[in-house]
Structure formats: structure tokens, C-alpha cells
Short mmCIF file of C-alpha atoms and ligand atoms in Angstrom, two decimals:
data_model
loop_
_atom_site.label_atom_id
_atom_site.label_comp_id
_atom_site.label_asym_id
_atom_site.label_seq_id
_atom_site.Cartn_x
_atom_site.Cartn_y
_atom_site.Cartn_z
CA UNK A 585 -1.25 -8.87 -29.07
CA UNK A 586 -0.02 -8.70 -25.52
CA UNK A 587 -1.82 -6.56 -23.25
CA UNK A 588 0.54 -3.86 -21.65
CA UNK A 589 1.08 -4.07 -17.99
CA UNK A 590 -0.32 -1.48 -16.18
CA UNK A 591 2.06 -1.95 -13.49
CA UNK A 592 5.75 -2.61 -14.24
CA UNK A 593 6.51 -6.53 -13.55
CA UNK A 594 8.78 -6.66 -10.76
CA UNK A 595 10.35 -9.68 -9.13
CA UNK A 596 8.39 -10.08 -5.84
CA UNK A 597 10.01 -8.82 -2.64
CA UNK A 598 9.95 -11.54 0.31
CA UNK A 599 7.08 -10.56 2.57
CA UNK A 600 6.85 -10.85 6.53
CA UNK A 601 4.79 -10.17 9.05
CA UNK A 602 6.28 -9.51 12.20
CA UNK A 603 4.03 -10.06 15.33
CA UNK A 604 4.49 -9.59 18.97
CA UNK A 605 2.45 -12.47 20.41
CA UNK A 606 1.81 -12.55 24.24
CA UNK A 607 1.05 -10.29 26.84
CA UNK A 608 4.34 -8.93 27.60
CA UNK A 609 4.51 -5.37 26.89
CA UNK A 610 7.67 -4.26 24.77
CA UNK A 611 8.68 -4.82 21.28
CA UNK A 612 12.27 -3.52 21.03
CA UNK A 613 13.27 -7.16 19.68
CA UNK A 614 10.64 -7.38 17.24
CA UNK A 615 11.35 -3.61 15.83
CA UNK A 616 15.05 -4.58 15.65
CA UNK A 617 14.55 -7.52 13.41
CA UNK A 618 11.46 -5.69 11.22
CA UNK A 619 14.46 -2.91 10.50
CA UNK A 620 17.08 -5.50 9.66
CA UNK A 621 14.46 -7.40 7.29
CA UNK A 622 13.67 -4.20 5.44
CA UNK A 623 17.27 -3.36 5.06
CA UNK A 624 17.87 -6.82 3.79
CA UNK A 625 15.02 -5.83 1.03
CA UNK A 626 12.24 -7.30 2.42
CA UNK A 627 8.75 -6.26 2.81
CA UNK A 628 7.81 -6.18 6.55
CA UNK A 629 4.13 -5.74 7.86
CA UNK A 630 4.55 -4.85 11.51
CA UNK A 631 1.38 -5.44 13.41
CA UNK A 632 2.12 -4.43 16.80
CA UNK A 633 1.91 -5.71 20.36
CA UNK A 634 -0.16 -8.51 22.14
CA UNK A 635 -1.60 -10.07 18.77
CA UNK A 636 -3.55 -13.53 19.28
CA UNK A 637 -2.62 -16.69 17.12
CA UNK A 638 -5.96 -15.66 15.44
CA UNK A 639 -5.27 -12.22 14.46
CA UNK A 640 -1.71 -13.13 13.53
CA UNK A 641 -3.31 -15.96 11.06
CA UNK A 642 -5.90 -13.70 9.40
CA UNK A 643 -3.33 -10.77 8.85
CA UNK A 644 -1.31 -13.37 7.40
CA UNK A 645 -3.94 -14.36 4.75
CA UNK A 646 -4.70 -10.78 4.00
CA UNK A 647 -1.16 -9.74 3.43
CA UNK A 648 -0.48 -13.04 1.62
CA UNK A 649 2.75 -13.25 3.29
CA UNK A 650 5.99 -15.65 2.94
CA UNK A 651 6.68 -15.55 6.33
CA UNK A 652 5.21 -15.06 9.95
CA UNK A 653 8.17 -13.67 12.34
CA UNK A 654 6.99 -14.29 16.09
CA UNK A 655 8.46 -12.68 18.93
CA UNK A 656 7.93 -14.31 22.17
CA UNK A 657 9.10 -13.57 25.45
CA UNK A 658 6.58 -14.63 27.86
CA UNK A 659 7.28 -18.12 27.93
CA UNK A 660 4.00 -19.11 26.11
CA UNK A 661 6.17 -20.19 22.74
CA UNK A 662 5.10 -24.20 23.36
CA UNK A 663 1.71 -23.04 22.82
CA UNK A 664 1.83 -20.09 20.59
CA UNK A 665 3.91 -21.58 17.92
CA UNK A 666 1.98 -24.46 17.28
CA UNK A 667 -1.33 -22.15 17.30
CA UNK A 668 -0.12 -20.39 14.88
CA UNK A 669 1.13 -23.28 12.61
CA UNK A 670 -2.38 -24.84 12.91
CA UNK A 671 -4.36 -21.57 12.22
CA UNK A 672 -2.30 -20.89 9.06
CA UNK A 673 -3.09 -24.51 7.98
CA UNK A 674 -6.54 -24.19 8.45
CA UNK A 675 -6.46 -21.34 6.35
CA UNK A 676 -4.84 -23.12 3.34
CA UNK A 677 -1.21 -21.46 4.42
CA UNK A 678 0.90 -24.47 4.88
CA UNK A 679 3.58 -22.67 2.87
CA UNK A 680 3.96 -20.20 4.93
CA UNK A 681 7.01 -20.20 6.92
CA UNK A 682 6.83 -19.56 10.52
CA UNK A 683 9.96 -18.47 12.42
CA UNK A 684 11.01 -16.37 15.29
CA UNK A 685 13.23 -15.80 18.58
CA UNK A 686 13.34 -15.62 21.88
CA UNK A 687 14.91 -17.62 24.76
CA UNK A 688 13.61 -21.11 23.44
CA UNK A 689 15.70 -23.99 24.87
CA UNK A 690 16.87 -26.56 22.19
CA UNK A 691 14.73 -29.37 23.08
CA UNK A 692 11.89 -26.73 22.77
CA UNK A 693 12.90 -25.57 19.47
CA UNK A 694 13.32 -29.62 18.25
CA UNK A 695 9.90 -30.39 19.43
CA UNK A 696 8.45 -27.13 17.79
CA UNK A 697 10.35 -28.32 14.43
CA UNK A 698 8.11 -31.29 14.66
CA UNK A 699 5.16 -29.71 14.42
CA UNK A 700 6.17 -27.38 11.26
CA UNK A 701 7.62 -24.67 13.23
CA UNK A 702 10.91 -23.37 11.04
CA UNK A 703 14.35 -22.41 12.34
CA UNK A 704 14.27 -20.38 15.65
CA UNK A 705 16.62 -17.90 16.37
CA UNK A 706 17.73 -17.31 19.67
CA UNK A 707 19.13 -13.86 21.34
CA UNK A 708 22.45 -12.43 19.81
CA UNK A 709 22.00 -14.53 16.46
CA UNK A 710 23.35 -12.55 13.58
CA UNK A 711 20.16 -11.10 11.48
CA UNK A 712 22.23 -12.24 8.27
CA UNK A 713 21.81 -16.11 9.15
CA UNK A 714 17.84 -15.13 9.65
CA UNK A 715 17.89 -13.33 6.07
CA UNK A 716 20.20 -16.20 4.48
CA UNK A 717 17.73 -18.76 5.92
CA UNK A 718 14.75 -16.84 4.75
CA UNK A 719 15.44 -16.09 1.17
CA UNK A 720 16.47 -19.78 0.64
CA UNK A 721 13.33 -21.21 2.44
CA UNK A 722 11.25 -19.28 0.55
CA UNK A 723 12.53 -19.38 -2.88
CA UNK A 724 11.98 -23.27 -2.36
CA UNK A 725 8.41 -22.76 -1.09
CA UNK A 726 7.40 -20.44 -3.97
CA UNK A 727 8.82 -22.87 -6.39
CA UNK A 728 7.04 -25.54 -4.76
CA UNK A 729 3.88 -23.85 -4.90
CA UNK A 730 4.42 -22.63 -8.45
CA UNK A 731 4.53 -26.04 -9.60
CA UNK A 732 1.84 -27.68 -7.37
CA UNK A 733 -2.05 -27.45 -8.10
CA UNK A 734 -3.20 -25.10 -5.52
CA UNK A 735 -1.89 -21.49 -5.82
CA UNK B 592 -13.33 -21.10 -18.86
CA UNK B 593 -14.00 -19.08 -15.95
CA UNK B 594 -10.68 -18.90 -13.99
CA UNK B 595 -11.16 -20.15 -10.49
CA UNK B 596 -9.22 -17.36 -8.66
CA UNK B 597 -11.36 -15.02 -10.35
CA UNK B 598 -14.39 -16.83 -9.50
CA UNK B 599 -13.03 -16.71 -5.68
CA UNK B 600 -12.62 -12.98 -5.70
CA UNK B 601 -16.21 -12.61 -7.08
CA UNK B 602 -17.32 -14.83 -4.31
CA UNK B 603 -15.68 -12.38 -1.76
CA UNK B 604 -13.18 -15.29 -0.99
CA UNK B 605 -10.56 -13.47 1.14
CA UNK B 606 -7.88 -16.18 0.37
CA UNK B 607 -8.71 -15.70 -3.27
CA UNK B 608 -8.58 -11.68 -2.81
CA UNK B 609 -5.31 -11.98 -1.06
CA UNK B 610 -3.45 -14.24 -3.86
CA UNK B 611 -5.14 -12.09 -6.54
CA UNK B 612 -3.71 -8.93 -4.93
CA UNK B 613 -0.38 -10.33 -4.77
CA UNK B 614 -0.61 -11.36 -8.38
CA UNK B 615 -1.88 -8.03 -9.77
CA UNK B 616 0.83 -6.23 -7.77
CA UNK B 617 3.43 -8.32 -9.52
CA UNK B 618 2.15 -7.30 -13.00
CA UNK B 619 2.86 -10.07 -14.81
CA UNK B 620 0.67 -12.16 -17.21
CA UNK B 621 -1.28 -13.87 -14.57
CA UNK B 622 -2.22 -10.56 -12.84
CA UNK B 623 -3.12 -8.85 -16.13
CA UNK B 624 -5.37 -11.85 -17.22
CA UNK B 625 -6.94 -11.69 -13.78
CA UNK B 626 -7.88 -8.30 -13.95
CA UNK B 627 -9.69 -8.73 -17.56
CA UNK B 628 -11.61 -11.37 -15.98
CA UNK B 629 -12.88 -9.56 -13.28
CA UNK B 630 -13.26 -5.95 -15.42
CA UNK B 631 -17.06 -6.61 -15.45
CA UNK B 632 -17.57 -6.57 -11.93
CA UNK B 633 -15.27 -3.41 -10.94
CA UNK B 634 -16.52 -0.26 -10.48
CA UNK B 635 -19.38 -0.88 -7.71
CA UNK B 636 -17.45 0.37 -4.44
CA UNK B 637 -16.94 4.11 -3.54
CA UNK B 638 -13.20 4.53 -3.44
CA UNK B 639 -11.81 6.82 -0.88
CA UNK B 640 -8.51 8.33 -0.66
CA UNK B 641 -6.96 9.36 2.64
CA UNK B 642 -3.95 11.46 2.44
CA UNK B 643 -2.11 14.27 4.39
CA UNK B 644 1.08 14.75 6.20
CA UNK B 645 3.36 11.71 8.15
CA UNK B 646 1.61 10.73 11.60
CA UNK B 647 -1.15 13.25 11.49
CA UNK B 648 -3.35 10.04 11.97
CA UNK B 649 -4.75 8.87 8.99
CA UNK B 650 -4.32 5.10 9.91
CA UNK B 651 -5.85 5.38 13.30
CA UNK B 652 -8.94 7.61 11.46
CA UNK B 653 -9.23 5.14 8.69
CA UNK B 654 -9.58 2.12 11.38
CA UNK B 655 -12.23 4.33 13.41
CA UNK B 656 -14.04 5.18 9.90
CA UNK B 657 -13.88 1.10 9.08
CA UNK B 658 -15.66 0.88 12.47
CA UNK B 659 -18.35 3.29 11.65
CA UNK B 660 -19.16 1.70 8.27
CA UNK B 661 -19.08 -1.71 9.90
CA UNK B 662 -21.77 -0.56 12.13
CA UNK B 663 -23.69 0.72 9.09
CA UNK B 664 -23.29 -3.00 7.76
CA UNK B 665 -20.67 -2.27 5.13
CA UNK B 666 -17.74 -4.06 3.88
CA UNK B 667 -14.72 -2.21 4.00
CA UNK B 668 -11.51 -2.53 2.18
CA UNK B 669 -8.58 -0.71 3.00
CA UNK B 670 -5.22 -0.47 1.07
CA UNK B 671 -2.56 1.15 3.24
CA UNK B 672 0.80 2.54 1.46
CA UNK B 673 3.80 2.95 2.97
CA UNK B 674 7.14 4.16 1.68
CA UNK B 675 9.69 1.37 -0.08
CA UNK B 676 13.29 2.57 0.73
CA UNK B 677 15.16 3.71 -2.18
CA UNK B 678 18.11 2.21 -1.25
CA UNK B 679 17.36 -1.83 -0.15
CA UNK B 680 14.08 -1.83 -1.75
CA UNK B 681 12.57 -3.20 1.29
CA UNK B 682 9.80 -1.52 3.28
CA UNK B 683 8.54 -1.26 6.73
CA UNK B 684 4.56 -1.10 6.60
CA UNK B 685 3.16 -0.26 9.74
CA UNK B 686 -0.29 1.14 9.26
CA UNK B 687 -1.91 -2.17 10.80
CA UNK B 688 -0.60 -1.18 13.75
CA UNK B 689 -3.22 1.53 14.03
CA UNK B 690 -5.89 -0.98 12.89
CA UNK B 691 -5.63 -3.98 15.32
CA UNK B 692 -9.10 -3.41 16.36
CA UNK B 693 -10.30 -4.89 13.15
CA UNK B 694 -7.90 -8.06 12.67
CA UNK B 695 -10.20 -11.10 12.74
CA UNK B 696 -13.24 -9.44 11.43
CA UNK B 697 -13.81 -10.94 7.88
CA UNK B 698 -15.54 -7.34 6.99
CA UNK B 699 -12.47 -5.72 6.82
CA UNK B 700 -10.14 -6.43 4.62
CA UNK B 701 -6.59 -4.79 5.07
CA UNK B 702 -3.56 -4.91 2.46
CA UNK B 703 -0.44 -3.10 3.04
CA UNK B 704 1.55 -2.07 -0.05
CA UNK B 705 4.87 -0.57 -0.54
CA UNK B 706 5.08 2.35 -2.86
CA UNK B 707 7.92 0.41 -4.69
CA UNK B 708 9.28 3.31 -6.18
CA UNK B 709 6.48 5.35 -7.06
CA UNK B 710 6.13 8.82 -6.52
CA UNK B 711 2.72 10.95 -5.15
CA UNK B 712 2.07 8.64 -2.03
CA UNK B 713 0.40 5.43 -3.87
CA UNK B 714 2.22 2.51 -5.67
CA UNK B 715 1.46 1.99 -9.38
CA UNK B 716 -0.39 -1.18 -8.60
CA UNK B 717 -2.58 0.73 -5.95
CA UNK B 718 -5.76 1.09 -8.32
CA UNK B 719 -5.41 -2.59 -9.38
CA UNK B 720 -5.46 -3.77 -5.74
CA UNK B 721 -8.48 -1.30 -5.26
CA UNK B 722 -10.01 -2.99 -7.91
CA UNK B 723 -9.54 -6.33 -6.76
CA UNK B 724 -11.14 -5.42 -3.43
CA UNK B 725 -14.09 -3.65 -5.42
CA UNK B 726 -14.63 -6.97 -7.20
CA UNK B 727 -14.62 -9.02 -4.08
CA UNK B 728 -17.56 -6.87 -3.11
CA UNK B 729 -15.90 -4.61 -0.60
CA UNK B 730 -17.70 -0.84 -0.33
CA UNK B 731 -16.14 1.21 0.27
CA UNK B 732 -12.31 0.85 -0.69
CA UNK B 733 -10.25 3.42 1.42
CA UNK B 734 -6.52 3.85 0.18
CA UNK B 735 -4.19 5.40 2.55
CA UNK B 736 -1.20 7.29 1.03
CA UNK B 737 2.02 7.23 2.12
CA UNK B 738 2.52 10.51 4.30
CA UNK B 739 2.89 13.09 1.91
CA UNK B 740 4.11 16.59 1.85
CA UNK B 741 3.59 18.97 -0.72
CA UNK B 742 3.02 18.78 -4.16
CA UNK B 743 2.28 15.08 -3.99
CA UNK B 744 -1.53 14.53 -5.11
CA UNK B 745 -1.47 11.10 -7.07
CA UNK B 746 -4.32 10.16 -4.62
CA UNK B 747 -6.85 12.41 -6.47
CA UNK B 748 -6.23 10.02 -9.55
CA UNK B 749 -7.38 7.10 -7.36
CA UNK B 750 -10.50 8.09 -5.68
CA UNK B 751 -13.99 9.30 -6.19
CA UNK B 752 -13.68 11.17 -2.70
CA UNK B 753 -10.22 12.46 -1.46
CA UNK B 754 -10.04 13.31 2.42
CA UNK B 755 -7.02 15.34 3.30
CA UNK B 756 -5.96 14.92 7.10
CA UNK B 757 -4.17 17.51 9.02
CA UNK B 758 -3.21 18.06 12.56
CA UNK B 759 -2.27 20.92 14.63
CA UNK B 760 1.59 20.60 15.15
CA UNK B 761 2.44 19.09 12.15
CA UNK B 762 3.17 22.58 10.06
CA UNK B 763 0.79 25.34 9.96
CA UNK B 764 -2.25 26.41 7.58
CA UNK B 765 -0.01 27.94 4.84
CA UNK B 766 1.89 24.87 4.59
CA UNK B 767 -1.14 22.68 3.92
CA UNK B 768 -2.53 25.40 1.61
CA UNK B 769 0.89 24.99 -0.78
CA UNK B 770 1.51 22.68 -3.32
CA UNK B 771 -1.87 21.71 -4.13
CA UNK B 772 -2.47 19.10 -1.48
CA UNK B 773 -5.55 20.88 -0.51
CA UNK B 774 -6.58 21.53 -3.61
CA UNK B 775 -7.22 17.82 -4.26
CA UNK B 776 -9.38 17.72 -1.30
CA UNK B 777 -13.43 17.01 -1.26
CA UNK B 778 -13.15 17.00 2.68
CA UNK B 779 -10.64 18.42 4.96
CA UNK B 780 -10.14 16.84 8.31
CA UNK B 781 -8.36 18.35 11.40
CA UNK B 782 -7.37 15.45 13.47
CA UNK B 783 -6.25 15.61 16.74
CA UNK B 784 -8.54 17.87 17.74
CA UNK B 785 -7.82 16.95 21.28
CA UNK B 786 -4.54 18.81 20.91
CA UNK B 787 -3.84 22.66 21.32
CA UNK B 788 -4.29 24.42 17.84
CA UNK B 789 -6.62 22.30 16.40
CA UNK B 790 -9.62 25.12 16.38
CA UNK B 791 -6.88 27.56 15.40
CA UNK B 792 -6.04 25.54 12.73
CA UNK B 793 -9.51 25.01 11.55
CA UNK B 794 -10.31 28.42 11.07
CA UNK B 795 -7.08 29.16 9.20
CA UNK B 796 -8.16 26.69 6.83
CA UNK B 797 -11.73 28.02 6.18
CA UNK B 798 -10.60 31.23 5.84
CA UNK B 799 -8.39 30.24 3.16
CA UNK B 800 -10.72 28.20 1.62
CA UNK B 801 -13.36 30.94 1.62
CA UNK B 802 -10.97 33.37 -0.28
CA UNK B 803 -10.93 31.00 -3.31
CA UNK B 804 -12.22 32.38 -6.50
CA UNK B 805 -12.66 29.15 -8.23
CA UNK B 806 -13.44 25.58 -7.72
CA UNK B 807 -14.94 23.85 -4.58
CA UNK B 808 -14.80 25.03 -1.01
CA UNK B 809 -14.10 21.69 0.66
CA UNK B 810 -15.72 21.48 4.40
CA UNK B 811 -13.74 21.83 7.21
CA UNK B 812 -13.96 18.89 10.01
CA UNK B 813 -12.85 18.22 13.59
CA UNK B 814 -11.75 14.53 14.65
CA UNK B 815 -10.23 12.86 17.87
CA UNK B 816 -9.26 9.38 15.51
CA UNK B 817 -8.12 8.03 19.06
CA UNK B 818 -11.15 8.71 20.67
CA UNK B 819 -13.66 7.98 17.86
CA UNK B 820 -14.94 12.10 18.22
CA UNK B 821 -16.42 13.28 14.91
CA UNK B 822 -15.89 10.11 13.22
CA UNK B 823 -19.40 9.28 12.28
CA UNK B 824 -19.81 12.77 11.20
CA UNK B 825 -16.73 12.16 8.88
CA UNK B 826 -18.45 8.97 7.45
CA UNK B 827 -21.63 10.46 6.54
CA UNK B 828 -19.95 13.60 4.71
CA UNK B 829 -17.85 10.88 2.70
CA UNK B 830 -21.11 9.08 2.29
CA UNK B 831 -22.77 12.57 1.40
CA UNK B 832 -20.23 13.28 -1.10
CA UNK B 833 -20.21 10.22 -3.07
CA UNK B 834 -24.25 10.58 -3.26
CA UNK B 835 -23.51 14.04 -4.42
CA UNK B 836 -21.37 12.81 -7.26
CA UNK B 837 -24.51 10.66 -8.23
CA UNK B 838 -26.89 13.22 -8.05
CA UNK B 839 -27.61 15.19 -11.36
CA UNK B 840 -26.20 18.33 -11.82
CA UNK B 841 -28.35 21.67 -10.44
CA UNK B 842 -29.24 20.12 -7.16
CA UNK B 843 -26.84 22.14 -5.02
CA UNK B 844 -24.97 18.87 -3.84
CA UNK B 845 -21.46 18.92 -2.65
CA UNK B 846 -19.27 18.56 -5.40
CA UNK B 847 -15.16 18.37 -5.59
CA UNK B 848 -12.86 19.28 -8.54
CA UNK B 849 -11.03 15.89 -8.75
CA UNK B 850 -11.23 15.56 -12.58
CA UNK B 851 -15.01 15.99 -12.99
CA UNK B 852 -17.75 17.33 -11.84
CA UNK B 853 -19.46 13.78 -11.43
CA UNK B 854 -18.62 10.33 -10.49
CA UNK B 855 -18.87 9.68 -14.26
CA UNK B 856 -16.50 12.43 -15.19
CA UNK B 857 -13.86 11.59 -12.58
CA UNK B 858 -13.74 8.05 -13.64
CA UNK B 859 -13.21 8.96 -17.12
CA UNK B 860 -10.65 10.99 -16.18
CA UNK B 861 -9.26 8.38 -13.91
CA UNK B 862 -9.33 5.86 -16.60
CA UNK B 863 -7.66 8.18 -19.34
CA UNK B 864 -4.73 8.88 -16.84
CA UNK B 865 -4.48 5.37 -16.36
CA UNK B 866 -4.14 4.54 -20.00
CA UNK B 867 -1.83 7.18 -20.75
CA UNK B 868 0.48 6.23 -17.86
CA UNK B 869 0.45 2.54 -19.44
CA UNK B 870 1.02 3.76 -22.70
CA UNK B 871 3.90 5.98 -21.48
CA UNK B 872 5.65 3.12 -19.60
CA UNK B 873 5.25 0.56 -22.01
CA UNK B 874 6.82 3.08 -24.91
CA UNK B 875 9.40 4.14 -22.78
CA UNK B 876 10.64 0.53 -21.83
CA UNK B 877 10.25 -0.04 -25.80
CA UNK B 878 12.45 3.17 -26.13
CA UNK B 879 15.29 2.20 -24.08
CA UNK B 880 15.69 -1.29 -24.92
CA UNK B 881 19.01 -1.60 -27.11
CA UNK B 882 19.97 2.26 -26.37
CA UNK B 883 22.04 1.25 -23.15
CA UNK B 884 25.23 1.81 -25.20
CA UNK B 885 23.89 5.10 -26.86
CA UNK B 886 22.87 6.26 -23.64
CA UNK B 887 26.23 5.36 -21.80
CA UNK B 888 28.22 7.48 -24.80
CA UNK B 889 26.09 10.57 -24.01
CA UNK B 890 26.18 10.36 -20.49
CA UNK B 891 29.72 10.92 -21.03
CA UNK B 892 29.77 13.41 -23.16
CA UNK B 893 27.62 15.25 -21.08
CA UNK B 894 29.76 14.73 -18.15
CA UNK B 895 32.85 15.96 -20.20
CA UNK B 896 31.13 19.08 -20.96
CA UNK B 897 31.04 18.38 -24.75
CA UNK B 898 27.03 18.16 -25.13
CA UNK B 899 24.23 19.30 -23.60
CA UNK B 900 21.43 17.26 -22.09
CA UNK B 901 18.99 18.55 -24.41
CA UNK B 902 21.34 17.57 -27.26
CA UNK B 903 21.80 14.21 -26.09
CA UNK B 904 17.75 13.63 -25.74
CA UNK B 905 17.10 14.96 -29.04
CA UNK B 906 19.83 12.90 -31.04
CA UNK B 907 18.61 9.73 -28.88
CA UNK B 908 15.15 10.58 -30.11
CA UNK B 909 16.00 11.31 -33.34
CA UNK B 910 18.68 8.81 -34.20
CA UNK B 911 17.17 4.96 -35.15
CA UNK B 912 18.13 2.30 -32.36
CA UNK B 913 20.42 1.10 -31.55
CA UNK B 914 22.99 3.76 -32.54
CA UNK B 915 25.54 5.00 -30.13
CA UNK B 916 26.76 8.69 -30.77
CA UNK B 917 28.81 7.54 -34.11
CA UNK B 918 30.32 11.18 -34.77
CA UNK B 919 30.10 13.15 -31.36
CA UNK B 920 29.12 16.72 -31.63
CA UNK B 921 32.01 19.31 -31.97
CA UNK B 922 33.63 20.36 -28.73
CA UNK B 923 32.04 23.70 -27.74
CA UNK B 924 34.33 26.35 -27.56
N1 GTP C 1388 -3.77 13.07 20.33
C1 GTP C 1388 -4.11 12.16 19.42
N2 GTP C 1388 -3.08 11.70 18.74
C2 GTP C 1388 -3.81 10.92 17.80
C3 GTP C 1388 -5.01 11.04 17.10
N3 GTP C 1388 -5.16 10.23 16.35
C4 GTP C 1388 -4.02 9.50 15.85
N4 GTP C 1388 -2.99 10.07 16.74
C5 GTP C 1388 -1.75 9.36 16.83
O1 GTP C 1388 -0.79 9.82 16.39
C6 GTP C 1388 0.19 8.85 15.91
C7 GTP C 1388 0.30 8.68 14.71
O2 GTP C 1388 -0.98 8.11 14.24
P1 GTP C 1388 -1.13 7.66 12.83
O3 GTP C 1388 -2.44 6.86 12.58
O4 GTP C 1388 -0.11 6.15 12.49
O5 GTP C 1388 -0.76 8.43 11.80
P2 GTP C 1388 -0.31 8.49 10.11
O6 GTP C 1388 -0.90 9.57 9.42
O7 GTP C 1388 -1.20 6.93 9.37
O8 GTP C 1388 1.07 8.13 10.03
P3 GTP C 1388 2.01 7.75 8.56
O9 GTP C 1388 1.02 6.53 8.10
O10 GTP C 1388 3.35 7.32 8.91
O11 GTP C 1388 2.11 8.99 8.13
C8 GTP C 1388 -0.23 7.72 16.64
O12 GTP C 1388 0.76 7.74 18.05
C9 GTP C 1388 -1.79 8.20 16.88
O13 GTP C 1388 -1.89 7.40 18.44
C10 GTP C 1388 -5.72 11.98 17.58
O14 GTP C 1388 -6.74 12.05 17.19
N5 GTP C 1388 -5.30 12.57 18.93
MG1 MG C 1389 -0.51 5.36 8.54
#
């Protein structure tokens, strides 16, 4: 006898935490990205302005997200991105894709990639590119996670 | 064998709880097994539902209440539901924006849920998600619904105590009385009490509630969530409501109508509704599998004016599956 599901089995939408890190005070860009990802069928958790890396990692843990998307315009990307990656790993969340946008020179993006940050998207990148990148990367990571010993 | 994930939830381990919620929300076999493993430790938490129209300050109020409960040493679980877009299946979950002060406090666990197509302000899995937080030792577990209008009161089925939040400028008192949202209330809060019209709205609601001939007369409280004013009194009223549900009848304690006179009665009717709901969905899924062609045939007839919806439905129910309409009914004159 198989139990009757209390909720219908649905394929889980990709869950993304969108946060605005750093002290600069507007979040128009982050909101535009959040809406675009919603329109692509993602579940977007929007956390608002002035998030510290600790707050972001803790929210990512509670929300069990696939992706953390950071909008950083304060020039602090070289410290904030690696810090978020490190805090996520500390919490056993190494599978979470860390991506984001802002004005980030290619050399910096390369250096960040080396410490585990995913692809970064400069201003003016079509959101379709971001959506496609996340769909394929999250599918890979979910498959790896399902196959691996740690859930 | 004890499921290590279930053990992690029982131990209050945040990562296990987060993962467990994902699995029960998905509704697959792993989630069902997990709920079975947790069944023995579910039911300790006070379930509080917070509902009301969009933008009245539900999330701000829930965050302020969480602070008040933290002061009293309680660990607070929050389930915040926002709507899924019916067009794309995506959702923008923004309740956390108002709850930033708690990020990083391990005594407050916030989970944002998308309604995923369900009506009435909560997703189908909301009960199960609240069960996981309950099993994880959070008490109270607060469910914030989607901003609801009239006649959407699914929250009454999720909570021991239902708090209906209204605010001046979000429709008048009469609108709030329509459709039964207020009937589901154990407590009514007029939030945004710093704004004009709050006192008047509270008076209007109290007058309407006084006129009720049957049922409970929920108290009407004032609060300003952004400043924390009135929030401790609200916390105490919510805690007091729960104590009233636990007290033996006849002691004059505050009581509500949410499906039963006491906690046991409320939880029994909640369990009954959940079982009925699960059976309905299982039967419905079983019924429609294999009937797609039959359905399409009847759709064509109904659209063409050659059969009524009632005829189509009764023939679908009577015909053995899978039976497309072999002999369409005679065209009506
Ligand atoms: N003046 C005033 N504004 C408030 C108060 N409480 C909340 N707000 C503001 O009302 C707006 C909506 O608050 P939320 O807490 O997001 O409202 P909500 O009911 O959760 O909204 P939805 O979840 O979208 O239905 C925000 O701008 C809050 O700052 C209050 O007591 N007074
Ligand atoms: Mg809200």
C-alpha cells in the first residue's frame, strides 16, 4: 500500500535568493533581476537591502535555495563574494550556485571564479543568458547532490 | 532504522529542517516517509495563523511578534506564503524583506513558500511545512498567508489561533466584514494605528462584532508594527487564546469558533479536513487518468452546444474508463 500524498508531487522550481549586499542604498537592479527570474518560473526569495554575508548565508540555509544571486555595486565584490562562498561552505551548502551582477572587471571575475563563485553578469546582459546558465547549472548540481551521499 | 534526516529535524538542526521542508513541500515519497517518521513529535507547537488583505503589515507584524516571543525565550518558526504566478509558475517571495532583523538569529526560522496554485492564501503543503518546524522544536509556528480578500479563509484550517490583520485605508470595516474573513478570526488587529482612521476602523469593527448573535466575539486590538506598539499585548492575547483553548470548558476563557470549541476539537476537525482533502485529490487524480480522450470529446460537444456541462459530467462519472463518448447525445432542437 502506497501512502496518499498530502501535497501533489510537483517538480521543484529552482529557488533563488536575491540579495543586495553592501551599503549602497538602491535595489532597482536586484528587483529587475528578481522579476525576470520569477517570469522564468523560478521561486525568488527577495531579502532586501544591506544584507551582510552572514545574513545571506543564514537565509540561504533556511530557504534551502539552489542559487544565491548578489547585486553588488559598492566595489566590494572582491571581499563580499568570497565571504558568502566561504560561509555557505561552512554551513554545508557548497552546492549552492553563487552568481551576481554589478560592474566587475573581467580579471576580478576570473579571480572570483577560482574561489568558487559562479558566472557573473555585467550590466546589460540579457536575462535570458542568466536564466539559461542557472537552469543548466542547477540541474547538474541537483543531479550530483541526489547521487551523492550527503543530501 | 531511524532516518538521519528525521533525527536531525528532531534535534532542531537547521540544515536538516531546511532540507526536510523542501522534501515535504515537494510531496514525493521521501517527504511522505519523513512526515511519517516525525508524526510522533508533531503537535506540541502553538499554530498561529496571520491573515488579512495585501499590504496591511502582516509580515512586519509577524517580525515584531517574533521579537516579543524571543524576549520571552521562545523559538519561533515562521512560514510566509506569497502567491505563485498562474502564468509562469514563478513567484516573488518578499515577506522576508520585513523580517531582516531576525536574519542570523538561530531562534527564528523563516521559510518562504509559494502558493503553488492553491487557493485560500496558503499552499497545499503549508500544513506539512508547519509540522516540520513543530517537530524541530519551534513554538509558536506562525503562518502568514498570501494577502487575501474576501472569502478566502483556508488559514482557519492551519491554525489554533487565527489573527486577522486589517489597516486603515485598505477597505472599510464593512468590506472587512464581508465574505467571512473576520468570522475566522480569534483576534482582530487594526495595524498601522499610527495612521488616520485606525481608531474609527476599530470602533466600526467592534460595533459590528457586538451585533453578532452567534459565535465568538473576537477582541479588536490596535498595533503599530513598524514601531512595535501594541505588539506585546498582541503576543499576550495570542498566548492567552491558546491557554483558553486548553482550559476545561465553562471557565469563561476566550474561545473561538475555528472548527471546534477547544484545542482537541480544532485539531480533530483540522485532521479530518486534511484527510478528506488528501482522499479527494487522490481520487480525482485516479479518476482523470485514462479519461483525457473522453474529456476532450465532451469538451467538443459542450462547446458546440450539443451537450450541457451537467450531461458531460454525469456521463463521465457513469461510463467505465476509458470511455470516450461513443454515441453523442442527440443534438437538442
Ligand atoms: N505607517 C505604518 N506602516 C506600516 C505598519 N506596518 C507595516 N507598515 C508598512 O506597510 C507596508 C506593507 O507591510 P508588509 O508587512 O509587507 O505587509 P503585508 O501585509 O505582509 O503585505 P503582503 O504580504 O504583500 O500582503 C510596508 O511599507 C510597511 O513598512 C505600521 O504599523 N504603520
Ligand atoms: Mg507579507
